[in-house]
Short mmCIF file of C-alpha atoms in Angstrom, two decimals:
data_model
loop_
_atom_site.label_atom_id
_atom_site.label_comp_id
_atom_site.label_asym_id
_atom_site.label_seq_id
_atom_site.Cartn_x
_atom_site.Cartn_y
_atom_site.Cartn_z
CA UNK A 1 14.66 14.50 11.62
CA UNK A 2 12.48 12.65 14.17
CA UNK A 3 9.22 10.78 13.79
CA UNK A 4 7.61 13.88 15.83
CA UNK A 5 8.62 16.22 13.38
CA UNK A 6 8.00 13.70 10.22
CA UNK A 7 4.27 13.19 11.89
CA UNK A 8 4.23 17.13 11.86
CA UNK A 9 4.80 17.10 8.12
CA UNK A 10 2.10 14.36 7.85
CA UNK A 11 -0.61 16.37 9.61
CA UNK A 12 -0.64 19.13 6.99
CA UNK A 13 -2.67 16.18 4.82
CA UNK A 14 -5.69 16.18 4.89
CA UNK A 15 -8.24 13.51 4.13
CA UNK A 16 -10.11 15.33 0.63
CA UNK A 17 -13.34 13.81 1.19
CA UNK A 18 -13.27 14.67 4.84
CA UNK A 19 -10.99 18.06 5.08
CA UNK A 20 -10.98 18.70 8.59
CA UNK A 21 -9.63 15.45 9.06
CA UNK A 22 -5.63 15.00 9.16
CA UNK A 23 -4.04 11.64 7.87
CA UNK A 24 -2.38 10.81 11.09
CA UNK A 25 -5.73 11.40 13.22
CA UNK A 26 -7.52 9.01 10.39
CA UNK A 27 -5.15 6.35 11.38
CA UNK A 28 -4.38 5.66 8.08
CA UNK A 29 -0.54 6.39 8.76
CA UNK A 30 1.63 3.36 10.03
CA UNK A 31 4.84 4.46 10.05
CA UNK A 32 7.38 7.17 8.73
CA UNK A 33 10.90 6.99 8.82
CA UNK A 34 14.08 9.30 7.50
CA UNK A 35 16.85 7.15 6.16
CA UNK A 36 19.98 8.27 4.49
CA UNK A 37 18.24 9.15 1.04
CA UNK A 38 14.63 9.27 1.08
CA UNK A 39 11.79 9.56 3.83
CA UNK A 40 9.25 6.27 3.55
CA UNK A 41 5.32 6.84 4.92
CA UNK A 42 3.73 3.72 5.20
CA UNK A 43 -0.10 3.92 4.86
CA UNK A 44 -2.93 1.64 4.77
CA UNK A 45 -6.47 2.40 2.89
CA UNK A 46 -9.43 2.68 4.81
CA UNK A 47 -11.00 0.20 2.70
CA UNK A 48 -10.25 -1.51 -0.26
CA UNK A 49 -10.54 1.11 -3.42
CA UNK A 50 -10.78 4.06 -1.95
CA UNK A 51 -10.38 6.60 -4.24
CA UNK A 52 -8.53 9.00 -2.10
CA UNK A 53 -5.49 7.23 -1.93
CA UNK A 54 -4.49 8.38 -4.86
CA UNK A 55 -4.45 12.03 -3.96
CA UNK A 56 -3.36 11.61 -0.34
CA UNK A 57 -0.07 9.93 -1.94
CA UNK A 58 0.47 12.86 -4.13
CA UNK A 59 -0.25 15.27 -1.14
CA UNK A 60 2.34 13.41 1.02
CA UNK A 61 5.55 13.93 -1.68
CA UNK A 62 3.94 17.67 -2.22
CA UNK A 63 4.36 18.22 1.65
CA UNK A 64 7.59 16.79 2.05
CA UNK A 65 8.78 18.36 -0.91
CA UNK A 66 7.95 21.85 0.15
CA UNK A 67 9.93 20.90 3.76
CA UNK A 68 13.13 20.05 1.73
CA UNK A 69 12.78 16.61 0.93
CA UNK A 70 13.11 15.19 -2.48
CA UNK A 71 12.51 11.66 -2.28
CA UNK A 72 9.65 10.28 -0.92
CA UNK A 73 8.73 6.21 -0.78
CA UNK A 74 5.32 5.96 0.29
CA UNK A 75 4.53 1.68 1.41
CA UNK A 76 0.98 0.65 1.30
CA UNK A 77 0.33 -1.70 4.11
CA UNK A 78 -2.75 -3.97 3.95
CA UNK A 79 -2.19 -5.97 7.08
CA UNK A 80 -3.95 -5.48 9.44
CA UNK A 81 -6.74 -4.05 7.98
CA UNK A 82 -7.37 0.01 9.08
CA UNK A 83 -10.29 0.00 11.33
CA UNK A 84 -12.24 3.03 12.95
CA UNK A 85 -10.20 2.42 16.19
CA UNK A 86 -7.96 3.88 14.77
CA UNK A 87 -9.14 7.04 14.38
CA UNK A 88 -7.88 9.77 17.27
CA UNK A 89 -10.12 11.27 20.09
CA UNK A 90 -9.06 14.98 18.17
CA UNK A 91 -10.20 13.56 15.08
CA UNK A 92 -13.32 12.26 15.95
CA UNK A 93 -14.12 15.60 17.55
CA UNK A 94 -13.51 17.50 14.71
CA UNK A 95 -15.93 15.17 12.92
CA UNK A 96 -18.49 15.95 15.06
CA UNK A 97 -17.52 19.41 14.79
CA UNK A 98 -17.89 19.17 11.14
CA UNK A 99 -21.44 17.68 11.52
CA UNK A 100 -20.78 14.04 10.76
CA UNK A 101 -21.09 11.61 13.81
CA UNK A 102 -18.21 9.36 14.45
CA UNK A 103 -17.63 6.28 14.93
CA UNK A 104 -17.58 4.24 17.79
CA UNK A 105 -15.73 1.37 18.98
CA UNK A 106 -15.60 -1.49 16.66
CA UNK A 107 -17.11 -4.43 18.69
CA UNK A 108 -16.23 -8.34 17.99
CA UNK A 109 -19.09 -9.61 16.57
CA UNK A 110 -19.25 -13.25 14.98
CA UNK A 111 -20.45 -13.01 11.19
CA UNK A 112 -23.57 -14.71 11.72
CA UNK A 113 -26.56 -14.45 12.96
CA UNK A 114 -27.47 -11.54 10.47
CA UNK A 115 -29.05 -9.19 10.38
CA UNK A 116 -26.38 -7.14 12.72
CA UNK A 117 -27.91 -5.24 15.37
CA UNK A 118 -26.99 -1.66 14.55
CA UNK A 119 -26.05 0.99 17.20
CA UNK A 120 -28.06 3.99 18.04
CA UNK A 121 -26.32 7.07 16.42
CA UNK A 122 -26.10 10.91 18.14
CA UNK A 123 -26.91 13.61 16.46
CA UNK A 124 -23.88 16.09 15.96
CA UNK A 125 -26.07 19.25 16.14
CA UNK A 126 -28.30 18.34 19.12
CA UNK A 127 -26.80 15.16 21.05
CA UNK A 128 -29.82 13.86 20.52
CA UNK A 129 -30.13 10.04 20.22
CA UNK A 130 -33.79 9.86 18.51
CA UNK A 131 -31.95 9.15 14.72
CA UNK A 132 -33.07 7.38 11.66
CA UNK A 133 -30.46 5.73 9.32
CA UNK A 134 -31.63 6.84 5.84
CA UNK A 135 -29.30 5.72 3.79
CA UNK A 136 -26.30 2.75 3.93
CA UNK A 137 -23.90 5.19 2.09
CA UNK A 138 -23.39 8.92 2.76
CA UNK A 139 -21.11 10.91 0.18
CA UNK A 140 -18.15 8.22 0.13
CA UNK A 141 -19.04 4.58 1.13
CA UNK A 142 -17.70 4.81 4.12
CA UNK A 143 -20.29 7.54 5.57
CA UNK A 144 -24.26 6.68 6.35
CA UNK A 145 -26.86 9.31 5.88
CA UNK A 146 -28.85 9.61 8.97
CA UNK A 147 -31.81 11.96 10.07
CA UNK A 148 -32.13 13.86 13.59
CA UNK A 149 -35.91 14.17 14.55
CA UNK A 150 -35.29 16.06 17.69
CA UNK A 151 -33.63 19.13 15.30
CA UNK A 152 -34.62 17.70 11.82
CA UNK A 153 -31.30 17.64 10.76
CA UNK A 154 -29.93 15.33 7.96
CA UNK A 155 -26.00 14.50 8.96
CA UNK A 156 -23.87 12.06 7.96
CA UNK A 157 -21.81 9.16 10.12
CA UNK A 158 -18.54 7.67 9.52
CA UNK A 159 -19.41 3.69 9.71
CA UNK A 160 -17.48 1.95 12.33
CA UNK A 161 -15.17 -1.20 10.53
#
């Protein structure tokens, strides 16, 4: 089978805290491969803890399981670190789709002076650039909560890293 087709197989998971999100357009998938035996996914969290790991492992046996394939290693690679670059052009427009604003391009920053000059956000609904941040942390920690005045919208963004 090639890595095409195993990437195919891949895209049926979807991220459960973000569902019109695939795994492969989060990034989060490093590498799949189909050796004599078993099929091995490597992954990497997009940050440490995240509780969705769990499931998205189970959901990547279930999928290859209902293609035909019985054994499944999934390899959890830490290094480098996932980052928001990561995520595809598809999948960033289907987060803005879905009414959360995505991230943009992770920029080299030294870690001090603080406080860190945050970017202005664009409203999903509108396009509008007049935004509040509201909150740090959205539903999951890796979302903000964030306010439109120009519509008076409440939406959430996926936090560049």
């Amino acid at each position: 089978m090639s890595e095409s087709e195993l990437l195919d197989i891949l895209s049926r998971v979807k991220d459960p805290e973000i569902p019109v999100v695939d795994i492969v357009g989060l990034g989060i998938v490093r590498g799949v491969s189909c050796g004599d035996s078993e099929i091995v996914v490597q992954i990497t969290p997009t940050y440490s803890g995240c509780p969705a790991m769990d499931v998205i492992r189970r959901e990547i046996v279930e999928e290859f399981q209902k293609s035909g394939y019985d054994t499944v290693r999934i390899e959890t690679v830490l290094a480098p670190p996932w980052t928001t670059d990561w995520i595809s052009e598809d999948a960033k427009t289907s987060l803005r789709e879905y009414g959360i604003a995505p991230p943009g391009p992770v920029e080299e920053e030294p870690l001090i002076p603080l406080p860190r000059r945050r970017a202005t956000i664009t409203c999903p609904f509108c396009g509008s650039q007049n935004t509040e941040r509201k909150s740090e942390f959205g539903a999951t920690a890796c979302k903000a909560l964030h306010y439109c005045h120009a519509c008076q919208q409440p939406f959430e963004h996926f936090k560049a890293f």
